[in-house]
Structure formats: C-alpha cells, structure tokens
mmCIF file of C-alpha atoms and ligand atoms in Angstrom:
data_model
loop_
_atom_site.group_PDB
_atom_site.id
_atom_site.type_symbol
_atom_site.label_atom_id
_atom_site.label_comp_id
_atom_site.label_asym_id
_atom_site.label_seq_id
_atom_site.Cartn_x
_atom_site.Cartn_y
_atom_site.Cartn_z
ATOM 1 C CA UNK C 89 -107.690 184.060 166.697
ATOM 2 C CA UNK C 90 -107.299 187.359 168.320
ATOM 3 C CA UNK C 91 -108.291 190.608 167.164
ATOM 4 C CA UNK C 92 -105.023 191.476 165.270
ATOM 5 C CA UNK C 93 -105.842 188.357 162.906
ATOM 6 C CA UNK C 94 -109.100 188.951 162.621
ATOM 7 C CA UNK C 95 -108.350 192.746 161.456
ATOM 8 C CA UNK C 96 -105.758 191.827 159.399
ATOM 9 C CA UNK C 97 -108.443 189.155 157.298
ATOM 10 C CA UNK C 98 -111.342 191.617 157.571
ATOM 11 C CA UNK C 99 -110.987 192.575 153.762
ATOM 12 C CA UNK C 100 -110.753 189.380 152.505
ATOM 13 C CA UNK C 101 -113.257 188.422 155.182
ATOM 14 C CA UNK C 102 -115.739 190.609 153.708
ATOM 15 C CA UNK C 103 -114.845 189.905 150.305
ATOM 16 C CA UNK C 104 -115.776 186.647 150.769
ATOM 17 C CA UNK C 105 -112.205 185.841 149.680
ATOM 18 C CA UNK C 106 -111.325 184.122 153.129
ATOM 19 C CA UNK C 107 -110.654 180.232 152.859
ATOM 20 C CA UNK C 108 -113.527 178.717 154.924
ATOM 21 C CA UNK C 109 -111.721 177.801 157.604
ATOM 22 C CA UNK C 110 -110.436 180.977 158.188
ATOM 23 C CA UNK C 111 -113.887 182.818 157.629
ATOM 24 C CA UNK C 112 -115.264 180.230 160.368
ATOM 25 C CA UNK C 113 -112.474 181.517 162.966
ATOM 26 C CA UNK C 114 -113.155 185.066 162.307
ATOM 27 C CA UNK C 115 -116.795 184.522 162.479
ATOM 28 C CA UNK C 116 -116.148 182.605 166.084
ATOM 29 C CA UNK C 117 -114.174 185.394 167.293
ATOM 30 C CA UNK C 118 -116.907 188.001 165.880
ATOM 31 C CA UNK C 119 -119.483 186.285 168.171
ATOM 32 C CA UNK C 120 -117.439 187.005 171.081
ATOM 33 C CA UNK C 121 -115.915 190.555 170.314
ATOM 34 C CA UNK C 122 -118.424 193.817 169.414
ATOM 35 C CA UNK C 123 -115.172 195.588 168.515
ATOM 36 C CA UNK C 124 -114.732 193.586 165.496
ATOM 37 C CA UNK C 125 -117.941 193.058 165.128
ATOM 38 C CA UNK C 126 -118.261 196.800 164.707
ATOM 39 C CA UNK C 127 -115.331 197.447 162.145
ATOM 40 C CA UNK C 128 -116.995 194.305 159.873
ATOM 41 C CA UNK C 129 -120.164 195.934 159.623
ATOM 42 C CA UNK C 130 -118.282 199.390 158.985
ATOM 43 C CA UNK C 131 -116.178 197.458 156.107
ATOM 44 C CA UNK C 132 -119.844 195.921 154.954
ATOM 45 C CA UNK C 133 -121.960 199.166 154.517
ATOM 46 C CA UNK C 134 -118.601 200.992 153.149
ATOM 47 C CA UNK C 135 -118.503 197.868 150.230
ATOM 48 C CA UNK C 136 -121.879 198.081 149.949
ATOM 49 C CA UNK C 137 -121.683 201.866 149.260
ATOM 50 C CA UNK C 138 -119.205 201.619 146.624
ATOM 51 C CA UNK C 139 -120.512 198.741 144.492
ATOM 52 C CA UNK C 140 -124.284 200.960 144.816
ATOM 53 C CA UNK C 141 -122.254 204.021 143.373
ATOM 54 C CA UNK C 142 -119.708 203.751 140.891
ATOM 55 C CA UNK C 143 -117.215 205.971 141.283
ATOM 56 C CA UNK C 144 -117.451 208.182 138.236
ATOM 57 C CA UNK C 145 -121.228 208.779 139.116
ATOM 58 C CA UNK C 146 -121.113 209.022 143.019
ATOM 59 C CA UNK C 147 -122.591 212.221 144.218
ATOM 60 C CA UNK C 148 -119.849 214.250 146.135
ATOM 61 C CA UNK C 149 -121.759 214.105 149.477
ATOM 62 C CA UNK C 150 -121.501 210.734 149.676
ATOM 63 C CA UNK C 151 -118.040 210.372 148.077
ATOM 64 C CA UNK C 152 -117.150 213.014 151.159
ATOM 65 C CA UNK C 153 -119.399 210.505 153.586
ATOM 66 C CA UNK C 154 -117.545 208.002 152.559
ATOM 67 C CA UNK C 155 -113.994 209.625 152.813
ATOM 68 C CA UNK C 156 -115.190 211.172 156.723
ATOM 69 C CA UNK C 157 -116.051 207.597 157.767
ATOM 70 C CA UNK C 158 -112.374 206.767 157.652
ATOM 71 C CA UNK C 159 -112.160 204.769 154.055
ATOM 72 C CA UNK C 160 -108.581 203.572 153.657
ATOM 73 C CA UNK C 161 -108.085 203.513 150.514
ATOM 74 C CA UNK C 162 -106.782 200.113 148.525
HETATM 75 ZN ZN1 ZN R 179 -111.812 191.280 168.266
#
C-alpha cells in the first residue's frame, strides 16, 4: 500500500466503510507514514465537526472554519 491507495480509501477509511482487510493495510501504512497520518486525523476532526453541527444550524464561523481547512466537498 502506498500513499496514493491509502488517500484514495481515506473516506471510506474513516467511514468505517473499508473492508477489514483493507482498513488493516491502511492502518499498517499509517504507522509508518505521518503524512497520512496527518490527512486521517484532518478527515476525522472535519467528520466529527459535521455530524456535531448539522448543517442547517452550524454557526457561520465554523461553517467558514470548516470551508478554510480545505473541505472537499462530496
Ligand atoms: Zn502515506
């Protein structure tokens, strides 16, 4: 697993969506890479933000937090 694959699973990876054999690659290669490690914890506090807020009642600083931390939309 390089760091293209990894990427490329991080949603589902996050999700908890990944089969577990996958998940256990992408966890192997997070134990050896801080790059990925870094854009999984990124994708975890971002999820984390938007399940805490729903969308119709998130305050528009943290909508515009959200938005400046580089959110990619779905
Ligand atoms: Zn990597």
């Amino acid at each position: 697993v390089n760091c293209d694959d990894v990427e490329s699973s991080l949603d589902l990876y996050v999700d908890r969506e990944l089969e577990a054999a996958a998940a256990a690659e992408v966890r192997a290669h997070l134990g050896e890479c801080p790059a990925c490690r870094g854009r999984v914890a990124e994708r975890e506090t971002l999820g984390r933000l938007v399940r805490l807020a729903p969308y119709y009642s998130a305050p528009d600083r943290l909508r515009a937090r959200v938005l400046a931390g580089g959110a990619r939309t779905r």
